[in-house]
Amino acid sequence: MTVPIAIIGTGIAGLSAAQALQAAGHSIHLFDKSRGSGGRMSSKRSDAGALDMGAQYFTARDRRFAAAVQQWQAEGHVAEWKPLLYNYHGGTLSLSPDEQVRWVGAPRMSAITRAMLGDMPVTFSCRITEVFRGERHWNLLDADGQSHGPFSQVVIAIPAPQATTLLADAPKLASVVAGVKMEPTWAVALAFDSPLDTPLEGCFVQDSSIDWLARNRSKPGRDSQMDTWILHATSAWSRQHVDMPKEEVIDQLHGAFAELMNCAIPAPAFTLAHRWLYARPAGGREVGALSDADLGLYVCGDWCLSGRVEGAWLSGQEAARRLLEHLK
Ligand SMILES: Cc1cc2nc3c(=O)[nH]c(=O)nc-3n(C[C@H](O)[C@H](O)[C@H](O)COP(=O)(O)OP(=O)(O)OC[C@H]3O[C@@H](n4cnc5c(N)ncnc54)[C@H](O)[C@@H]3O)c2cc1C
């Protein structure tokens, strides 16, 4: 019997590693604490349609990632988003066109990770709390006290602060990962029955509690009847208000939105708030992935590279590359 490789996390980093390991002929098993895949690239189903509460769009600069995006596009999971972009600075909104190619999942952000997952073996709603080594193999313990295993190797593809707690058997890796701080982001969705009177579809915001806003419905394939908007608070504001009740967060960000838009903002017909506790790594890192190949433990995620979708995908590839290299 071949002993599979465990992958903890079905965000794009974990799935990237999973695809590379499967392509090399290894059997894998994925685990995620959520009910579905995607992590910070997931979309929230709601009465106002599917809402991209996390990653908004992504860019592809690396040749290998660009090739993957091209394939997803050919399969219909990704499309280019060409928003009418604005900047808000010093109390003024101004058009801010650029040449950047922006990609989004279609018809929603989660389409990408869903397609990547395909029919790979996965256990959802399973929060891994312990990763421990027996005589020859690894075992995992979940929050319900159930154990999973044996596994020949383990790839941990989750935000650094969550990964630290799983690295008790690899203190050297644990001390590196513990040094990585991640910042929270409050995300709010607002939906209006009739379209707001503005051509704006995306906006980089300065001097506000908000740092980004997007007209969700302007992305390709979104079929909401309502005019849906996503607002992201700055890291600083999110940190200061990390425990604020959702209703109050919605009120405050709705107020900031109304203040910066040059049009009437009626009361929204639908609202939603989501707190990403570990939204973005504080500061950049270029480690690719972390590993203790002798132990058979690999750690990856966006925080190992750019803190973005592309970095997360590349980090998953790097973890898989190191693992395969060691088995040669
Ligand atoms: C608000 C926001 C806006 C963003 N905007 C952009 C953007 O515009 N462009 C861009 O490129 N990037 C953006 N990003 C960043 C981008 O979303 C991430 O870089 C990328 O999705 C991270 O992927 P990942 O696989 O490393 O981690 P994640 O997506 O966080 O995946 C980790 C997975 O592990 C699971 N997990 C965690 N702990 C455990 C455990 N103990 N047991 C089991 N499962 C566990 C989680 O449920 C999750 O599914 C944004 C992020 C946020 C939050």
Tab-separated table of C-alpha atoms and ligand atoms in Angstrom:
chain	number	residue	atom	x	y	z
A	1	MET	CA	0.000	0.000	0.000
A	2	THR	CA	1.368	3.467	-0.834
A	3	VAL	CA	1.250	5.865	2.050
A	4	PRO	CA	-0.262	9.176	0.864
A	5	ILE	CA	0.998	12.711	1.415
A	6	ALA	CA	-1.197	14.938	3.608
A	7	ILE	CA	-1.850	18.521	2.531
A	8	ILE	CA	-3.397	20.841	5.108
A	9	GLY	CA	-5.226	23.770	3.449
A	10	THR	CA	-7.183	23.925	0.205
A	11	GLY	CA	-6.316	27.528	-0.650
A	12	ILE	CA	-4.470	28.048	-3.893
A	13	ALA	CA	-1.087	27.197	-2.298
A	14	GLY	CA	-2.232	23.787	-1.040
A	15	LEU	CA	-3.992	22.995	-4.309
A	16	SER	CA	-0.984	24.071	-6.347
A	17	ALA	CA	1.203	21.667	-4.348
A	18	ALA	CA	-1.448	18.946	-4.603
A	19	GLN	CA	-1.653	19.220	-8.388
A	20	ALA	CA	2.120	19.067	-8.794
A	21	LEU	CA	2.434	16.043	-6.485
A	22	GLN	CA	-0.434	14.217	-8.164
A	23	ALA	CA	1.024	14.937	-11.589
A	24	ALA	CA	4.260	13.314	-10.386
A	25	GLY	CA	2.318	10.149	-9.508
A	26	HIS	CA	1.900	10.567	-5.746
A	27	SER	CA	-1.266	9.920	-3.830
A	28	ILE	CA	-2.382	12.830	-1.676
A	29	HIS	CA	-5.136	13.699	0.776
A	30	LEU	CA	-6.249	17.277	1.452
A	31	PHE	CA	-7.771	18.687	4.649
A	32	ASP	CA	-9.518	22.002	5.258
A	33	LYS	CA	-11.299	23.454	8.260
A	34	SER	CA	-13.830	25.204	6.006
A	35	ARG	CA	-16.800	23.640	4.237
A	36	GLY	CA	-15.262	24.284	0.831
A	37	SER	CA	-11.999	25.084	-0.920
A	38	GLY	CA	-10.447	28.424	-1.804
A	39	GLY	CA	-9.473	30.014	1.520
A	40	ARG	CA	-8.914	33.708	0.911
A	41	MET	CA	-9.894	33.201	-2.761
A	42	SER	CA	-13.307	31.830	-1.887
A	43	SER	CA	-16.586	33.597	-2.672
A	44	LYS	CA	-19.547	33.948	-0.388
A	45	ARG	CA	-22.947	32.842	-1.681
A	46	SER	CA	-25.589	35.320	-0.553
A	47	ASP	CA	-29.026	36.745	-1.353
A	48	ALA	CA	-27.183	39.308	-3.479
A	49	GLY	CA	-25.378	36.620	-5.505
A	50	ALA	CA	-21.818	35.314	-5.085
A	51	LEU	CA	-19.514	37.909	-3.529
A	52	ASP	CA	-15.710	37.960	-3.722
A	53	MET	CA	-15.009	39.005	-0.126
A	54	GLY	CA	-11.263	38.180	-0.220
A	55	ALA	CA	-8.916	38.351	-3.212
A	56	GLN	CA	-10.299	40.841	-5.729
A	57	TYR	CA	-8.232	40.131	-8.804
A	58	PHE	CA	-4.740	38.895	-9.508
A	59	THR	CA	-1.844	39.541	-11.799
A	60	ALA	CA	0.464	37.016	-13.471
A	61	ARG	CA	4.081	38.071	-13.844
A	62	ASP	CA	5.896	34.746	-13.486
A	63	ARG	CA	6.062	32.691	-16.698
A	64	ARG	CA	4.909	29.466	-14.970
A	65	PHE	CA	1.952	31.122	-13.274
A	66	ALA	CA	1.008	32.920	-16.496
A	67	ALA	CA	0.877	29.516	-18.237
A	68	ALA	CA	-1.447	28.162	-15.525
A	69	VAL	CA	-3.706	31.228	-15.844
A	70	GLN	CA	-3.825	30.758	-19.610
A	71	GLN	CA	-4.980	27.183	-19.102
A	72	TRP	CA	-7.674	28.234	-16.604
A	73	GLN	CA	-8.812	30.857	-19.085
A	74	ALA	CA	-9.038	28.263	-21.873
A	75	GLU	CA	-11.133	26.074	-19.539
A	76	GLY	CA	-13.432	29.016	-18.728
A	77	HIS	CA	-12.538	29.377	-15.021
A	78	VAL	CA	-10.778	32.716	-15.398
A	79	ALA	CA	-11.507	35.913	-17.311
A	80	GLU	CA	-9.910	39.311	-17.645
A	81	TRP	CA	-11.541	42.085	-15.641
A	82	LYS	CA	-11.204	45.534	-17.166
A	83	PRO	CA	-12.672	47.860	-14.542
A	84	LEU	CA	-13.046	51.594	-14.932
A	85	LEU	CA	-10.507	52.413	-12.241
A	86	TYR	CA	-10.357	55.459	-10.019
A	87	ASN	CA	-8.087	56.820	-7.348
A	88	TYR	CA	-9.330	58.602	-4.237
A	89	HIS	CA	-6.746	60.947	-2.802
A	90	GLY	CA	-6.960	64.190	-0.823
A	91	GLY	CA	-10.735	64.109	-0.909
A	92	THR	CA	-10.918	63.818	-4.710
A	93	LEU	CA	-11.923	60.975	-7.011
A	94	SER	CA	-10.044	60.847	-10.285
A	95	LEU	CA	-9.831	58.386	-13.154
A	96	SER	CA	-6.735	56.226	-12.920
A	97	PRO	CA	-6.384	54.046	-15.999
A	98	ASP	CA	-3.372	51.738	-16.281
A	99	GLU	CA	-2.028	48.946	-18.485
A	100	GLN	CA	-2.231	46.223	-15.827
A	101	VAL	CA	-3.909	42.981	-16.894
A	102	ARG	CA	-6.232	41.872	-14.067
A	103	TRP	CA	-7.603	38.338	-13.818
A	104	VAL	CA	-10.613	37.111	-11.849
A	105	GLY	CA	-12.233	33.724	-11.368
A	106	ALA	CA	-15.401	33.332	-13.467
A	107	PRO	CA	-18.249	33.326	-12.707
A	108	ARG	CA	-16.844	33.877	-9.213
A	109	MET	CA	-13.383	33.899	-7.642
A	110	SER	CA	-13.845	30.436	-6.124
A	111	ALA	CA	-14.229	28.883	-9.610
A	112	ILE	CA	-10.439	28.542	-9.869
A	113	THR	CA	-9.754	26.563	-6.722
A	114	ARG	CA	-12.885	24.520	-7.277
A	115	ALA	CA	-11.603	23.478	-10.713
A	116	MET	CA	-8.129	22.789	-9.297
A	117	LEU	CA	-9.598	20.563	-6.606
A	118	GLY	CA	-11.500	18.480	-9.176
A	119	ASP	CA	-11.973	15.024	-7.678
A	120	MET	CA	-8.898	15.000	-5.449
A	121	PRO	CA	-9.505	13.268	-2.105
A	122	VAL	CA	-10.364	15.868	0.536
A	123	THR	CA	-11.840	16.103	4.014
A	124	PHE	CA	-13.653	19.398	4.691
A	125	SER	CA	-14.868	20.848	8.016
A	126	CYS	CA	-11.773	19.300	9.573
A	127	ARG	CA	-9.507	21.620	11.555
A	128	ILE	CA	-6.145	19.988	12.095
A	129	THR	CA	-4.816	20.765	15.553
A	130	GLU	CA	-1.755	18.518	15.747
A	131	VAL	CA	0.764	17.057	13.321
A	132	PHE	CA	2.829	14.364	14.995
A	133	ARG	CA	5.340	11.785	13.917
A	134	GLY	CA	5.124	8.111	14.777
A	135	GLU	CA	7.991	5.714	14.220
A	136	ARG	CA	7.984	6.018	10.434
A	137	HIS	CA	5.020	8.092	9.437
A	138	TRP	CA	3.039	11.232	10.218
A	139	ASN	CA	-0.422	11.400	11.754
A	140	LEU	CA	-2.827	14.298	12.096
A	141	LEU	CA	-5.235	15.035	14.900
A	142	ASP	CA	-8.339	17.165	14.290
A	143	ALA	CA	-10.342	19.446	16.588
A	144	ASP	CA	-12.868	16.641	17.245
A	145	GLY	CA	-10.082	14.421	18.535
A	146	GLN	CA	-10.105	12.167	15.491
A	147	SER	CA	-6.794	11.001	14.104
A	148	HIS	CA	-5.918	10.727	10.411
A	149	GLY	CA	-3.024	8.840	8.870
A	150	PRO	CA	-0.528	7.446	8.308
A	151	PHE	CA	1.056	9.903	5.873
A	152	SER	CA	4.546	9.728	4.388
A	153	GLN	CA	4.999	13.525	4.274
A	154	VAL	CA	2.974	16.561	5.299
A	155	VAL	CA	2.542	19.855	3.419
A	156	ILE	CA	1.139	22.652	5.594
A	157	ALA	CA	-0.409	25.346	3.355
A	158	ILE	CA	-2.113	27.747	5.774
A	159	PRO	CA	-1.427	31.279	7.091
A	160	ALA	CA	1.756	31.465	9.188
A	161	PRO	CA	0.140	32.148	12.595
A	162	GLN	CA	-2.063	29.063	12.144
A	163	ALA	CA	0.851	26.966	10.842
A	164	THR	CA	3.013	27.694	13.900
A	165	THR	CA	0.752	25.664	16.172
A	166	LEU	CA	1.140	22.591	13.922
A	167	LEU	CA	4.935	22.594	13.995
A	168	ALA	CA	5.601	21.300	17.524
A	169	ASP	CA	7.597	18.374	16.084
A	170	ALA	CA	9.759	20.698	13.977
A	171	PRO	CA	10.941	23.437	16.367
A	172	LYS	CA	13.366	24.980	13.852
A	173	LEU	CA	10.615	25.522	11.290
A	174	ALA	CA	8.262	26.656	14.051
A	175	SER	CA	10.583	29.443	15.165
A	176	VAL	CA	10.897	30.814	11.596
A	177	VAL	CA	7.143	30.647	10.973
A	178	ALA	CA	6.388	32.243	14.362
A	179	GLY	CA	8.289	35.333	13.207
A	180	VAL	CA	5.806	35.989	10.389
A	181	LYS	CA	3.075	38.439	11.341
A	182	MET	CA	-0.145	38.772	9.384
A	183	GLU	CA	-2.572	41.692	9.306
A	184	PRO	CA	-6.384	41.514	9.495
A	185	THR	CA	-8.819	42.988	6.958
A	186	TRP	CA	-12.485	43.787	7.464
A	187	ALA	CA	-14.451	43.264	4.241
A	188	VAL	CA	-17.982	44.588	3.772
A	189	ALA	CA	-20.432	43.907	0.947
A	190	LEU	CA	-23.237	46.341	0.179
A	191	ALA	CA	-25.980	45.671	-2.383
A	192	PHE	CA	-28.399	48.241	-3.780
A	193	ASP	CA	-31.710	47.550	-5.507
A	194	SER	CA	-31.033	50.103	-8.223
A	195	PRO	CA	-27.584	50.844	-9.664
A	196	LEU	CA	-25.588	53.683	-8.120
A	197	ASP	CA	-25.201	56.617	-10.477
A	198	THR	CA	-21.459	56.248	-11.076
A	199	PRO	CA	-19.248	54.764	-13.807
A	200	LEU	CA	-16.660	53.726	-11.151
A	201	GLU	CA	-15.918	49.976	-11.015
A	202	GLY	CA	-12.797	49.837	-8.859
A	203	CYS	CA	-10.962	52.350	-6.692
A	204	PHE	CA	-7.687	52.540	-4.791
A	205	VAL	CA	-8.431	54.689	-1.760
A	206	GLN	CA	-6.113	56.825	0.351
A	207	ASP	CA	-6.801	58.935	3.481
A	208	SER	CA	-9.804	56.822	4.543
A	209	SER	CA	-10.666	53.795	6.641
A	210	ILE	CA	-11.197	52.041	3.287
A	211	ASP	CA	-8.262	51.175	1.033
A	212	TRP	CA	-10.039	49.414	-1.853
A	213	LEU	CA	-13.540	49.223	-3.252
A	214	ALA	CA	-14.959	47.362	-6.226
A	215	ARG	CA	-18.234	46.999	-8.039
A	216	ASN	CA	-18.517	43.231	-7.722
A	217	ARG	CA	-21.124	43.042	-10.471
A	218	SER	CA	-18.736	44.596	-12.999
A	219	LYS	CA	-16.588	41.446	-12.982
A	220	PRO	CA	-17.205	38.994	-15.832
A	221	GLY	CA	-19.957	36.408	-15.333
A	222	ARG	CA	-21.502	37.889	-12.164
A	223	ASP	CA	-25.249	37.717	-12.611
A	224	SER	CA	-26.558	39.516	-9.522
A	225	GLN	CA	-29.812	41.451	-9.931
A	226	MET	CA	-28.525	43.994	-7.409
A	227	ASP	CA	-25.676	46.490	-7.683
A	228	THR	CA	-23.097	44.811	-5.422
A	229	TRP	CA	-20.029	46.516	-3.927
A	230	ILE	CA	-17.102	45.202	-1.883
A	231	LEU	CA	-15.246	47.512	0.517
A	232	HIS	CA	-11.952	46.580	2.184
A	233	ALA	CA	-10.799	48.448	5.272
A	234	THR	CA	-7.120	49.319	5.667
A	235	SER	CA	-4.939	46.988	7.765
A	236	ALA	CA	-4.528	49.722	10.384
A	237	TRP	CA	-8.280	50.343	10.718
A	238	SER	CA	-8.995	46.591	10.749
A	239	ARG	CA	-6.402	46.039	13.484
A	240	GLN	CA	-7.831	48.865	15.598
A	241	HIS	CA	-11.391	47.572	15.192
A	242	VAL	CA	-10.684	43.869	15.060
A	243	ASP	CA	-13.326	43.011	17.684
A	244	MET	CA	-15.953	45.510	16.565
A	245	PRO	CA	-19.408	43.941	16.054
A	246	LYS	CA	-20.205	43.323	12.373
A	247	GLU	CA	-23.186	45.718	12.315
A	248	GLU	CA	-20.997	48.566	13.510
A	249	VAL	CA	-18.270	47.736	10.972
A	250	ILE	CA	-20.901	47.830	8.212
A	251	ASP	CA	-22.186	51.220	9.479
A	252	GLN	CA	-18.712	52.753	9.630
A	253	LEU	CA	-17.504	51.515	6.237
A	254	HIS	CA	-20.836	52.379	4.611
A	255	GLY	CA	-20.369	55.910	6.000
A	256	ALA	CA	-16.817	56.137	4.635
A	257	PHE	CA	-18.041	54.854	1.249
A	258	ALA	CA	-20.827	57.481	1.109
A	259	GLU	CA	-18.304	60.172	1.989
A	260	LEU	CA	-15.911	59.399	-0.824
A	261	MET	CA	-18.351	58.628	-3.645
A	262	ASN	CA	-19.568	61.522	-5.780
A	263	CYS	CA	-23.121	60.229	-5.929
A	264	ALA	CA	-26.102	59.621	-3.689
A	265	ILE	CA	-25.744	56.431	-1.642
A	266	PRO	CA	-29.115	55.103	-0.505
A	267	ALA	CA	-29.567	52.613	2.320
A	268	PRO	CA	-28.345	49.226	1.062
A	269	ALA	CA	-30.899	46.452	0.565
A	270	PHE	CA	-28.342	43.872	1.682
A	271	THR	CA	-25.161	43.994	3.773
A	272	LEU	CA	-22.544	41.498	4.862
A	273	ALA	CA	-19.307	41.781	6.836
A	274	HIS	CA	-16.447	39.308	6.959
A	275	ARG	CA	-13.318	39.552	9.095
A	276	TRP	CA	-10.162	38.060	7.645
A	277	LEU	CA	-7.964	37.640	10.698
A	278	TYR	CA	-4.890	36.695	8.642
A	279	ALA	CA	-5.470	38.615	5.416
A	280	ARG	CA	-1.990	39.702	4.401
A	281	PRO	CA	1.552	39.149	5.610
A	282	ALA	CA	3.165	42.210	7.181
A	283	GLY	CA	6.301	42.842	5.119
A	284	GLY	CA	7.662	40.852	2.198
A	285	ARG	CA	9.533	37.572	2.262
A	286	GLU	CA	11.166	35.662	-0.564
A	287	VAL	CA	11.704	32.196	0.887
A	288	GLY	CA	9.583	30.281	-1.650
A	289	ALA	CA	8.642	27.608	0.901
A	290	LEU	CA	10.044	26.187	4.128
A	291	SER	CA	11.017	22.576	4.585
A	292	ASP	CA	12.647	19.975	6.749
A	293	ALA	CA	13.079	17.291	4.096
A	294	ASP	CA	14.580	14.745	6.506
A	295	LEU	CA	11.493	14.991	8.667
A	296	GLY	CA	9.196	15.116	5.628
A	297	LEU	CA	7.546	18.406	6.558
A	298	TYR	CA	6.900	21.266	4.116
A	299	VAL	CA	5.294	24.657	4.722
A	300	CYS	CA	3.990	26.996	2.021
A	301	GLY	CA	1.556	29.856	1.464
A	302	ASP	CA	1.352	33.394	0.127
A	303	TRP	CA	3.386	34.676	3.084
A	304	CYS	CA	6.467	32.790	1.783
A	305	LEU	CA	6.475	35.059	-1.281
A	306	SER	CA	4.492	38.079	-2.420
A	307	GLY	CA	1.450	37.817	-0.147
A	308	ARG	CA	-0.722	37.534	-3.223
A	309	VAL	CA	-2.471	34.873	-5.293
A	310	GLU	CA	0.497	34.458	-7.629
A	311	GLY	CA	2.926	34.125	-4.709
A	312	ALA	CA	0.697	31.527	-3.038
A	313	TRP	CA	0.527	29.413	-6.219
A	314	LEU	CA	4.296	29.642	-6.711
A	315	SER	CA	4.922	28.749	-3.073
A	316	GLY	CA	2.831	25.583	-3.458
A	317	GLN	CA	4.865	24.657	-6.532
A	318	GLU	CA	8.086	25.232	-4.610
A	319	ALA	CA	7.003	23.018	-1.697
A	320	ALA	CA	6.129	20.238	-4.164
A	321	ARG	CA	9.420	20.702	-6.030
A	322	ARG	CA	11.431	20.350	-2.804
A	323	LEU	CA	9.476	17.280	-1.756
A	324	LEU	CA	9.926	15.574	-5.139
A	325	GLU	CA	13.607	16.497	-5.202
A	326	HIS	CA	14.122	14.802	-1.834
A	327	LEU	CA	12.415	11.604	-2.982
A	328	LYS	CA	14.599	11.270	-6.089
B	1	LIG	C1	-9.340	40.941	1.899
B	1	LIG	C2	-8.285	40.346	1.015
B	1	LIG	C3	-8.011	40.922	-0.230
B	1	LIG	C4	-7.044	40.366	-1.069
B	1	LIG	N1	-6.834	40.902	-2.291
B	1	LIG	C5	-5.953	40.329	-3.142
B	1	LIG	C6	-5.821	40.777	-4.480
B	1	LIG	O1	-6.553	41.671	-4.916
B	1	LIG	N2	-4.886	40.176	-5.276
B	1	LIG	C7	-4.113	39.143	-4.844
B	1	LIG	O2	-3.309	38.613	-5.626
B	1	LIG	N3	-4.241	38.675	-3.583
B	1	LIG	C8	-5.146	39.236	-2.732
B	1	LIG	N4	-5.295	38.750	-1.470
B	1	LIG	C9	-4.388	37.703	-1.004
B	1	LIG	C10	-4.779	36.319	-1.543
B	1	LIG	O3	-6.128	36.066	-1.285
B	1	LIG	C11	-3.899	35.291	-0.849
B	1	LIG	O4	-2.531	35.634	-1.085
B	1	LIG	C12	-4.086	33.847	-1.306
B	1	LIG	O5	-5.439	33.548	-1.569
B	1	LIG	C13	-3.516	32.960	-0.202
B	1	LIG	O6	-3.619	31.595	-0.549
B	1	LIG	P1	-3.052	30.468	0.452
B	1	LIG	O7	-3.354	29.168	-0.169
B	1	LIG	O8	-1.631	30.805	0.778
B	1	LIG	O9	-3.853	30.653	1.824
B	1	LIG	P2	-5.414	30.592	2.142
B	1	LIG	O10	-6.217	31.021	0.979
B	1	LIG	O11	-5.591	31.331	3.421
B	1	LIG	O12	-5.706	29.031	2.365
B	1	LIG	C14	-5.483	28.378	3.578
B	1	LIG	C15	-6.556	27.339	3.805
B	1	LIG	O13	-6.198	26.582	4.953
B	1	LIG	C16	-7.347	26.342	5.737
B	1	LIG	N5	-6.861	26.144	7.118
B	1	LIG	C17	-6.269	27.043	7.945
B	1	LIG	N6	-5.924	26.464	9.109
B	1	LIG	C18	-6.291	25.165	9.016
B	1	LIG	C19	-6.213	24.040	9.902
B	1	LIG	N7	-5.647	24.142	11.120
B	1	LIG	N8	-6.712	22.845	9.477
B	1	LIG	C20	-7.284	22.716	8.244
B	1	LIG	N9	-7.403	23.747	7.375
B	1	LIG	C21	-6.903	24.954	7.753
B	1	LIG	C22	-8.212	27.577	5.543
B	1	LIG	O14	-9.585	27.272	5.781
B	1	LIG	C23	-7.940	27.908	4.074
B	1	LIG	O15	-8.882	27.303	3.203
B	1	LIG	C24	-6.294	39.244	-0.628
B	1	LIG	C25	-6.584	38.660	0.601
B	1	LIG	C26	-7.586	39.170	1.408
B	1	LIG	C27	-7.928	38.505	2.701
